[in-house]
mmCIF file of C-alpha atoms in Angstrom:
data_model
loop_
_atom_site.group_PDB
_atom_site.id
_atom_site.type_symbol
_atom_site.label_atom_id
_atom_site.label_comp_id
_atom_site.label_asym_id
_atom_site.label_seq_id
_atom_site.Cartn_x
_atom_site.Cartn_y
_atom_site.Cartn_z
ATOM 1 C CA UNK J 1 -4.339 3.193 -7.076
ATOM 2 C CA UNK J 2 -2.731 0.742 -4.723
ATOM 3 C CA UNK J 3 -2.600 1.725 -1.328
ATOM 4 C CA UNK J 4 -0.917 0.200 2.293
ATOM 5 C CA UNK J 5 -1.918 1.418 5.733
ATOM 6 C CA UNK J 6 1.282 -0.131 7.591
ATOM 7 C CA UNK J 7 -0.152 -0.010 11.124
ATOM 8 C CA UNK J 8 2.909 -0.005 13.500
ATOM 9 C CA UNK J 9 3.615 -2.387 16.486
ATOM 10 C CA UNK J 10 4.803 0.614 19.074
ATOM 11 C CA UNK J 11 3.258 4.182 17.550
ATOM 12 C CA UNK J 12 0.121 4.259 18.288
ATOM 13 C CA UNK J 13 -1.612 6.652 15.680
ATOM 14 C CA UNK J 14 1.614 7.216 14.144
ATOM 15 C CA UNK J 15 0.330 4.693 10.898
ATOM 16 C CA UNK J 16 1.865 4.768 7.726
ATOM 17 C CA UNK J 17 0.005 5.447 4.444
ATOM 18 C CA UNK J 18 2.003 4.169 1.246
ATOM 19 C CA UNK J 19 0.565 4.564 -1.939
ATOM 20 C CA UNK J 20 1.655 4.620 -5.787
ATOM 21 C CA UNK J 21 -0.042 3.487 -9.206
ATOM 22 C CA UNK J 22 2.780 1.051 -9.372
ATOM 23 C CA UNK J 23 3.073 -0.426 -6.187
ATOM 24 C CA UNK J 24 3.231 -3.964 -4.657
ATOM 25 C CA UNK J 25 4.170 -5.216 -1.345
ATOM 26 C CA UNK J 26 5.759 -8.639 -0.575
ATOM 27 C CA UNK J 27 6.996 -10.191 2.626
ATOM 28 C CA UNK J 28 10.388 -11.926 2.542
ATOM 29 C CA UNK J 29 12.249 -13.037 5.700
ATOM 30 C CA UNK J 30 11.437 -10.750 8.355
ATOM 31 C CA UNK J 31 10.827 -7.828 6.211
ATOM 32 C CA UNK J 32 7.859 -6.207 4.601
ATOM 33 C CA UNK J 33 8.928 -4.880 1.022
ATOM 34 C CA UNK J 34 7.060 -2.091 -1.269
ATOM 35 C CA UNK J 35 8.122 -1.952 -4.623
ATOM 36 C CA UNK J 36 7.623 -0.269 -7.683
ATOM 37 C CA UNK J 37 7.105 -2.565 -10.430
ATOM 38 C CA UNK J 38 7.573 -0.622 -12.656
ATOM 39 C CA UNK J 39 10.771 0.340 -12.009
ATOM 40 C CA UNK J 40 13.722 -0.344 -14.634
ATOM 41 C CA UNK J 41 16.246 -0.670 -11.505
ATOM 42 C CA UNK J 42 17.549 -4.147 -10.571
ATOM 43 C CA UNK J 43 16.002 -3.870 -7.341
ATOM 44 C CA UNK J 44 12.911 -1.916 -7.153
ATOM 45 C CA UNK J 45 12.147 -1.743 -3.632
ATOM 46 C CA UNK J 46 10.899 1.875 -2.413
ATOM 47 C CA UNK J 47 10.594 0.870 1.154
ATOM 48 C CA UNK J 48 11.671 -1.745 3.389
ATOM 49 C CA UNK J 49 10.039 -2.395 6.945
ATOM 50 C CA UNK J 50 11.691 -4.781 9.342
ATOM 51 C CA UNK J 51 8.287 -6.552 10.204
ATOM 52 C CA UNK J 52 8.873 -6.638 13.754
ATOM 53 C CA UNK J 53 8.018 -2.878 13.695
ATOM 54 C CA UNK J 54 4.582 -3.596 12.350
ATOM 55 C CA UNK J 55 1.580 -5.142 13.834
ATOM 56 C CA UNK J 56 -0.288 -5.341 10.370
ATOM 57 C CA UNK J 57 -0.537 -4.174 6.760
ATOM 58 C CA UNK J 58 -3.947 -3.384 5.083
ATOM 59 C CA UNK J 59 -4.319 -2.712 2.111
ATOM 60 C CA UNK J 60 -6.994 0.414 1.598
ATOM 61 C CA UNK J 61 -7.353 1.528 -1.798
ATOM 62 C CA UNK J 62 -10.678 0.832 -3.794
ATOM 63 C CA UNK J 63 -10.123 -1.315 -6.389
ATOM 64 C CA UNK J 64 -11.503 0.422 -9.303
ATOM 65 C CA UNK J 65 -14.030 -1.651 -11.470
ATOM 66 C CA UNK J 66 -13.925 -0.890 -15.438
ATOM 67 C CA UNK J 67 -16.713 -2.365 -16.325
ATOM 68 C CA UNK J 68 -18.729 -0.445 -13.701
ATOM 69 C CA UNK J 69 -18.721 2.984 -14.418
ATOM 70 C CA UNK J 70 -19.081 5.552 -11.664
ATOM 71 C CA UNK J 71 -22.719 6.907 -11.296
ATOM 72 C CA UNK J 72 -23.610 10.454 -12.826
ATOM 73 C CA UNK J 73 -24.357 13.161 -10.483
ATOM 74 C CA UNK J 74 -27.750 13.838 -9.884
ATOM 75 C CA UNK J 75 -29.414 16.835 -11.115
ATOM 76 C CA UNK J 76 -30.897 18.879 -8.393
#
């Protein structure tokens, strides 16, 4: 699932975790935008962030490999 850490410019340890299946960030003129695109709406942004309240976005999810299955639990 996609996830952002939005780490902000002024609150330290005050960061921002934003995650949905659908989501999707983009940066257009001076603000950071998450979106669902999904979304039937004309304008699908969830959240926008004026990007001079940020220092940096990361994104932090694990991307999720379908040809690599996850490894059975060992028996004990």
């Amino acid at each position: 699932m996609p996830a952002y850490l939005v780490i902000h410019a002024e609150r330290h340890g005050d960061d921002t975790l934003i995650e949905d299946p659908n989501l999707t960030v983009e940066f257009v003129d001076g603000w950071i935008l998450f979106k669902d695109r999904d979304t039937l709406a004309e304008n699908p942004v969830a959240i926008a962030v004026p990007a001079t309240q940020v220092r940096r976005v990361e994104r932090v999810d694990e991307p999720q490999a379908p040809d690599q299955p996850e490894p059975a639990p060992q028996k004990e």
